Short mmCIF file of C-alpha atoms and ligand atoms in Angstrom, two decimals:
data_model
loop_
_atom_site.label_atom_id
_atom_site.label_comp_id
_atom_site.label_asym_id
_atom_site.label_seq_id
_atom_site.Cartn_x
_atom_site.Cartn_y
_atom_site.Cartn_z
CA MET A 1 11.53 17.65 23.40
CA PRO A 2 15.30 17.87 22.96
CA GLU A 3 16.80 20.88 21.24
CA GLY A 4 18.08 20.29 17.72
CA PRO A 5 19.54 22.31 14.89
CA GLN A 6 17.39 25.06 13.39
CA ILE A 7 15.71 23.98 10.17
CA TYR A 8 13.79 26.28 7.88
CA LEU A 9 10.34 25.40 6.64
CA ASP A 10 9.24 27.71 3.85
CA GLU A 11 5.47 27.79 4.12
CA SER A 12 5.13 30.77 1.80
CA LYS A 13 4.98 28.48 -1.23
CA ARG A 14 2.58 25.55 -1.07
CA MET A 15 3.45 23.06 -3.78
CA THR A 16 1.53 20.17 -5.28
CA GLY A 17 1.80 17.69 -8.19
CA GLU A 18 3.48 19.47 -11.10
CA ASP A 19 5.02 22.36 -9.15
CA THR A 20 8.80 22.29 -9.35
CA PHE A 21 11.83 22.77 -7.12
CA ASN A 22 15.57 22.32 -7.64
CA PHE A 23 17.57 19.84 -5.60
CA SER A 24 20.42 17.33 -5.95
CA CYS A 25 21.88 15.07 -3.29
CA ASN A 26 24.85 12.79 -3.94
CA PRO A 27 28.06 11.58 -2.27
CA GLN A 28 30.09 14.21 -4.16
CA LYS A 29 28.48 17.05 -2.20
CA ALA A 30 30.73 18.47 0.53
CA CYS A 31 27.79 18.21 2.93
CA PHE A 32 27.25 14.46 2.30
CA THR A 33 25.65 12.93 5.44
CA ALA A 34 25.70 16.28 7.33
CA CYS A 35 21.91 15.98 7.44
CA CYS A 36 22.14 12.66 9.32
CA HIS A 37 23.42 14.25 12.54
CA ASP A 38 21.75 15.89 15.50
CA LEU A 39 18.22 15.33 14.26
CA ASN A 40 14.84 15.45 15.92
CA LEU A 41 13.67 12.60 13.72
CA VAL A 42 10.09 11.63 14.53
CA LEU A 43 9.31 8.04 13.56
CA THR A 44 5.84 7.19 12.30
CA PRO A 45 4.20 3.79 12.88
CA TYR A 46 5.08 2.76 9.32
CA ASP A 47 8.72 3.91 9.72
CA ILE A 48 8.98 1.65 12.78
CA LEU A 49 7.51 -1.32 10.95
CA ARG A 50 9.98 -0.93 8.07
CA LEU A 51 13.02 -0.39 10.31
CA LYS A 52 12.35 -3.19 12.79
CA ASN A 53 11.91 -5.64 9.91
CA ARG A 54 15.03 -4.32 8.22
CA LEU A 55 16.99 -4.98 11.40
CA GLY A 56 15.28 -8.35 12.01
CA MET A 57 13.91 -7.25 15.37
CA LYS A 58 10.62 -7.31 17.20
CA SER A 59 9.08 -3.87 17.65
CA GLU A 60 9.66 -3.91 21.41
CA GLU A 61 13.40 -4.44 20.99
CA PHE A 62 13.68 -1.85 18.23
CA LEU A 63 11.82 0.74 20.30
CA ARG A 64 13.93 0.03 23.37
CA LEU A 65 17.28 0.21 21.57
CA TYR A 66 16.75 2.98 19.07
CA THR A 67 14.07 5.35 20.24
CA SER A 68 12.96 7.69 23.00
CA VAL A 69 9.34 8.54 23.71
CA HIS A 70 8.03 12.00 24.47
CA VAL A 71 4.57 13.33 25.00
CA GLY A 72 3.65 15.86 22.32
CA PRO A 73 3.14 19.23 24.06
CA GLY A 74 0.13 20.13 21.91
CA SER A 75 -1.50 16.75 21.35
CA GLY A 76 -0.66 14.97 24.62
CA LEU A 77 0.04 11.89 22.48
CA PRO A 78 3.23 9.81 22.59
CA VAL A 79 5.80 10.80 19.97
CA VAL A 80 8.65 8.41 19.09
CA LEU A 81 12.04 9.92 18.24
CA LEU A 82 15.04 8.13 16.77
CA LYS A 83 17.88 8.38 19.32
CA MET A 84 21.07 9.89 17.98
CA GLU A 85 24.33 8.26 19.08
CA GLU A 86 25.77 9.74 22.24
CA GLY A 87 28.86 11.90 21.67
CA THR A 88 28.84 11.98 17.86
CA MET A 89 25.12 12.79 17.71
CA LYS A 90 24.93 10.89 14.46
CA CYS A 91 22.02 8.78 13.33
CA PRO A 92 22.63 5.18 14.49
CA PHE A 93 22.11 3.98 10.91
CA LEU A 94 24.80 6.19 9.41
CA GLU A 95 28.21 4.77 8.58
CA GLU A 96 30.52 7.63 7.64
CA GLU A 97 32.05 5.83 4.65
CA LYS A 98 28.94 4.04 3.42
CA GLY A 99 26.18 6.54 4.14
CA CYS A 100 22.76 5.29 5.19
CA THR A 101 22.84 1.56 6.03
CA VAL A 102 19.04 1.24 6.02
CA TYR A 103 18.57 3.21 2.81
CA GLU A 104 15.81 1.03 1.29
CA ASP A 105 13.85 1.28 4.55
CA ARG A 106 14.84 4.77 5.70
CA PRO A 107 12.14 6.82 7.41
CA GLY A 108 9.60 8.82 5.46
CA ALA A 109 11.04 12.15 6.65
CA CYS A 110 14.47 11.22 5.19
CA ARG A 111 12.79 10.38 1.88
CA THR A 112 10.60 13.45 1.74
CA TYR A 113 13.43 15.94 2.47
CA PRO A 114 13.91 18.64 1.11
CA LEU A 115 10.13 18.72 1.15
CA ALA A 116 7.73 18.43 4.06
CA ARG A 117 4.23 17.07 3.50
CA MET A 118 1.23 18.80 5.03
CA ALA A 119 -1.97 16.74 5.00
CA CYS A 120 -5.34 18.28 5.92
CA ARG A 121 -8.56 16.44 6.52
CA SER A 122 -11.92 17.35 7.99
CA ARG A 123 -15.30 15.79 8.64
CA ASP A 124 -16.80 17.65 5.65
CA MET A 125 -14.13 16.61 3.22
CA GLU A 126 -13.61 13.36 1.29
CA GLY A 127 -10.13 11.96 1.78
CA VAL A 128 -7.04 14.04 2.47
CA ARG A 129 -5.82 17.28 0.90
CA GLU A 130 -2.04 17.52 0.73
CA PHE A 131 0.56 20.08 -0.19
CA TYR A 132 4.33 20.29 0.20
CA CYS A 133 6.75 23.01 1.36
CA THR A 134 10.51 23.10 1.08
CA VAL A 135 12.67 22.53 4.17
CA ARG A 136 16.29 23.64 4.50
CA GLU A 137 18.75 22.00 6.84
CA PRO A 138 21.37 24.62 7.74
CA ASP A 139 24.35 22.78 6.16
CA CYS A 140 22.57 21.37 3.12
CA LEU A 141 24.11 22.24 -0.27
CA GLY A 142 21.48 20.31 -2.19
CA PHE A 143 19.74 23.45 -3.43
CA GLU A 144 22.90 24.65 -5.18
CA ASP A 145 23.02 23.55 -8.84
CA GLY A 146 20.04 21.31 -8.14
CA GLU A 147 18.23 19.21 -10.71
CA SER A 148 14.65 20.26 -11.46
CA TRP A 149 11.98 18.02 -9.92
CA THR A 150 8.21 18.09 -9.90
CA VAL A 151 6.66 17.27 -6.52
CA SER A 152 4.97 14.17 -7.95
CA GLY A 153 8.25 13.07 -9.58
CA TRP A 154 10.01 13.36 -6.21
CA ILE A 155 7.29 11.36 -4.42
CA GLU A 156 7.61 8.60 -7.00
CA ASN A 157 11.41 8.65 -7.04
CA GLN A 158 11.57 8.38 -3.24
CA ARG A 159 8.85 5.68 -3.15
CA LEU A 160 6.79 7.65 -0.71
CA GLY A 161 3.40 6.17 -1.69
CA PRO A 162 3.07 3.61 1.15
CA TYR A 163 4.54 6.04 3.70
CA ASN A 164 1.98 8.72 2.85
CA GLU A 165 -0.86 6.22 2.75
CA MET A 166 -0.07 4.85 6.21
CA ASN A 167 0.55 8.34 7.62
CA ASP A 168 -2.95 9.29 6.49
CA VAL A 169 -4.39 6.37 8.48
CA PHE A 170 -2.37 7.65 11.47
CA GLY A 171 -3.81 11.13 10.80
CA GLU A 172 -7.32 9.71 11.22
CA ILE A 173 -6.53 9.28 14.92
CA LEU A 174 -5.62 12.95 15.32
CA GLN A 175 -8.76 14.00 13.48
CA ALA A 176 -10.91 11.75 15.69
CA LYS A 177 -9.25 13.25 18.78
CA MET A 178 -10.08 16.76 17.61
CA GLU A 179 -13.65 15.80 16.78
CA ALA A 180 -13.99 14.28 20.26
CA GLY A 181 -13.10 17.69 21.77
CA ASN A 182 -9.35 17.05 22.23
CA PRO A 183 -9.62 15.03 25.46
CA SER A 184 -6.51 14.50 27.60
CA LEU A 185 -5.37 10.89 27.88
CA ASN A 186 -4.60 9.08 31.10
CA ALA A 187 -1.61 6.74 31.46
CA ASP A 188 -3.57 3.63 30.40
CA GLN A 189 -4.87 5.38 27.30
CA ILE A 190 -1.37 6.57 26.37
CA GLU A 191 -0.23 2.95 26.67
CA THR A 192 -3.12 1.85 24.40
CA PHE A 193 -2.03 4.43 21.81
CA TYR A 194 1.60 3.30 22.00
CA LEU A 195 0.65 -0.37 21.72
CA GLY A 196 -1.65 -0.06 18.70
CA CYS A 197 0.44 2.45 16.75
CA TYR A 198 4.06 1.72 17.56
CA ASP A 199 4.63 -1.59 19.33
CA LEU A 200 3.19 -3.76 16.59
CA ASP A 201 4.54 -7.16 17.66
CA ARG A 202 3.26 -6.66 21.18
CA PHE A 203 -0.11 -5.53 19.76
CA LYS A 204 -0.14 -8.68 17.65
CA GLY A 205 0.36 -10.85 20.75
CA PHE A 206 -2.22 -8.87 22.71
CA PHE A 207 -4.87 -8.84 19.99
CA LEU A 208 -4.38 -12.18 18.28
CA GLU A 209 -3.25 -14.37 21.16
CA GLY A 210 -4.42 -12.63 24.34
CA PRO A 211 -7.80 -12.94 26.09
CA THR A 212 -9.23 -9.73 24.60
CA LEU A 213 -12.93 -9.46 23.86
CA ASP A 214 -12.10 -7.24 20.87
CA ARG A 215 -10.93 -10.25 18.84
CA TYR A 216 -14.10 -12.24 19.53
CA MET A 217 -16.19 -9.23 18.50
CA GLU A 218 -14.35 -8.93 15.20
CA ASP A 219 -15.26 -10.58 11.91
CA GLU A 220 -13.36 -13.85 11.43
CA ASP A 221 -12.18 -12.87 7.95
CA VAL A 222 -10.72 -9.65 9.31
CA VAL A 223 -8.87 -11.53 12.06
CA LYS A 224 -7.53 -13.98 9.46
CA LYS A 225 -6.39 -11.13 7.24
CA ILE A 226 -4.48 -9.29 9.96
CA ARG A 227 -2.94 -12.52 11.23
CA GLY A 228 -1.21 -13.06 7.91
CA ASP A 229 -0.38 -9.51 6.85
CA GLU A 230 1.63 -7.10 8.99
CA LEU A 231 0.60 -4.04 7.00
CA GLU A 232 -3.05 -4.90 7.55
CA LEU A 233 -2.25 -5.46 11.21
CA LEU A 234 -0.77 -1.96 11.51
CA ARG A 235 -3.72 -0.40 9.67
CA TYR A 236 -6.04 -2.27 12.01
CA GLY A 237 -4.01 -1.33 15.10
CA MET A 238 -4.24 2.38 14.31
CA ARG A 239 -8.00 2.19 13.65
CA TRP A 240 -8.43 0.17 16.85
CA VAL A 241 -6.73 3.00 18.75
CA LYS A 242 -8.93 5.59 17.06
CA LYS A 243 -12.16 3.78 17.95
CA LYS A 244 -11.09 2.76 21.40
CA LEU A 245 -9.83 6.16 22.55
CA PHE A 246 -11.82 8.71 20.61
CA GLN A 247 -14.93 7.16 19.15
CA GLY A 248 -16.09 5.13 22.10
CA GLY A 249 -17.07 2.14 20.02
CA CYS A 250 -15.85 -1.17 18.75
CA LEU A 251 -14.46 -1.77 15.29
CA PRO A 252 -17.10 -4.30 14.19
CA CYS A 253 -20.15 -2.09 14.62
CA GLY A 254 -18.46 1.32 14.73
CA SER A 255 -20.89 2.55 17.36
CA GLY A 256 -20.75 3.13 21.04
CA CYS A 257 -22.20 -0.30 21.79
CA GLY A 258 -20.00 -0.65 24.83
CA ALA A 259 -18.50 -3.99 23.80
CA ASN A 260 -14.99 -2.66 24.20
CA THR A 261 -15.35 -0.75 27.39
S1 SF4 B 301 17.95 6.86 8.49
FE1 SF4 B 301 19.53 7.06 6.95
S2 SF4 B 301 18.97 8.87 5.76
FE2 SF4 B 301 17.82 8.96 7.67
S3 SF4 B 301 19.05 10.17 9.08
FE3 SF4 B 301 19.63 8.03 9.40
S4 SF4 B 301 21.37 7.64 8.07
FE4 SF4 B 301 20.39 9.55 7.38
S1 SF4 B 302 22.90 17.88 3.52
FE1 SF4 B 302 21.49 17.95 1.75
S2 SF4 B 302 22.72 17.62 -0.08
FE2 SF4 B 302 23.97 17.11 1.72
S3 SF4 B 302 23.71 14.90 1.89
FE3 SF4 B 302 22.14 15.81 3.20
S4 SF4 B 302 20.33 16.05 1.90
FE4 SF4 B 302 22.07 15.64 0.56
#
């Protein structure tokens, strides 16, 4: 992974719902847009869907032009990073005078800052347990004279609901990997992960148009639903990856029936 600026994650205080923090960000701050330079900005599957649609691109083109792929040192899974512009090291979506040019579709990490969301799940637990910590970028003046926010007020204000929901579906894959004993992936399996999670338009072509047995094994109503709804397609793609790589079964029956192998 490339080196980036040091950021500070304060894990000493775990915040939820009505817990408060102080923060204000606006163009009058001397640091305005400082946080949009020299970032290790990890893009989630849902970030990619929002950004490629914002830019009117297919996922393949967006990924090729704007991202670099690394293999996570701990997980062995592909991680997609937004490429900073060469020389200036600024985010490609930043215009110095205007600020963020993809603001309505900016990535979840940009929305969540100055918080970071930690989501925990386990086999014995229903759903996901979440908490938030504060994060400080070195040049950020947002904590000075900041407005008081509750965590839930910030989540609502930044419209983080769909980002968190889709990230939790993505998290199911990591949980399934752990439960399967953390197996290492070979090159074909890494490609499967990349296809189902990140390269949505190519997954669409592969799954809905290609000669894959997986589609014939699937319920017709499900196929119809994902054909007409990209969000459903992404949800399906991530669960397809989970089953295919870590649960050894097909989506229709959820067991190791061998139909997908
Ligand atoms: S996407 Fe927008 S908010 Fe996020 S780093 Fe780039 S310019 Fe800044
Ligand atoms: S550095 Fe902090 S206060 Fe300044 S623009 Fe970025 S988020 Fe806002």
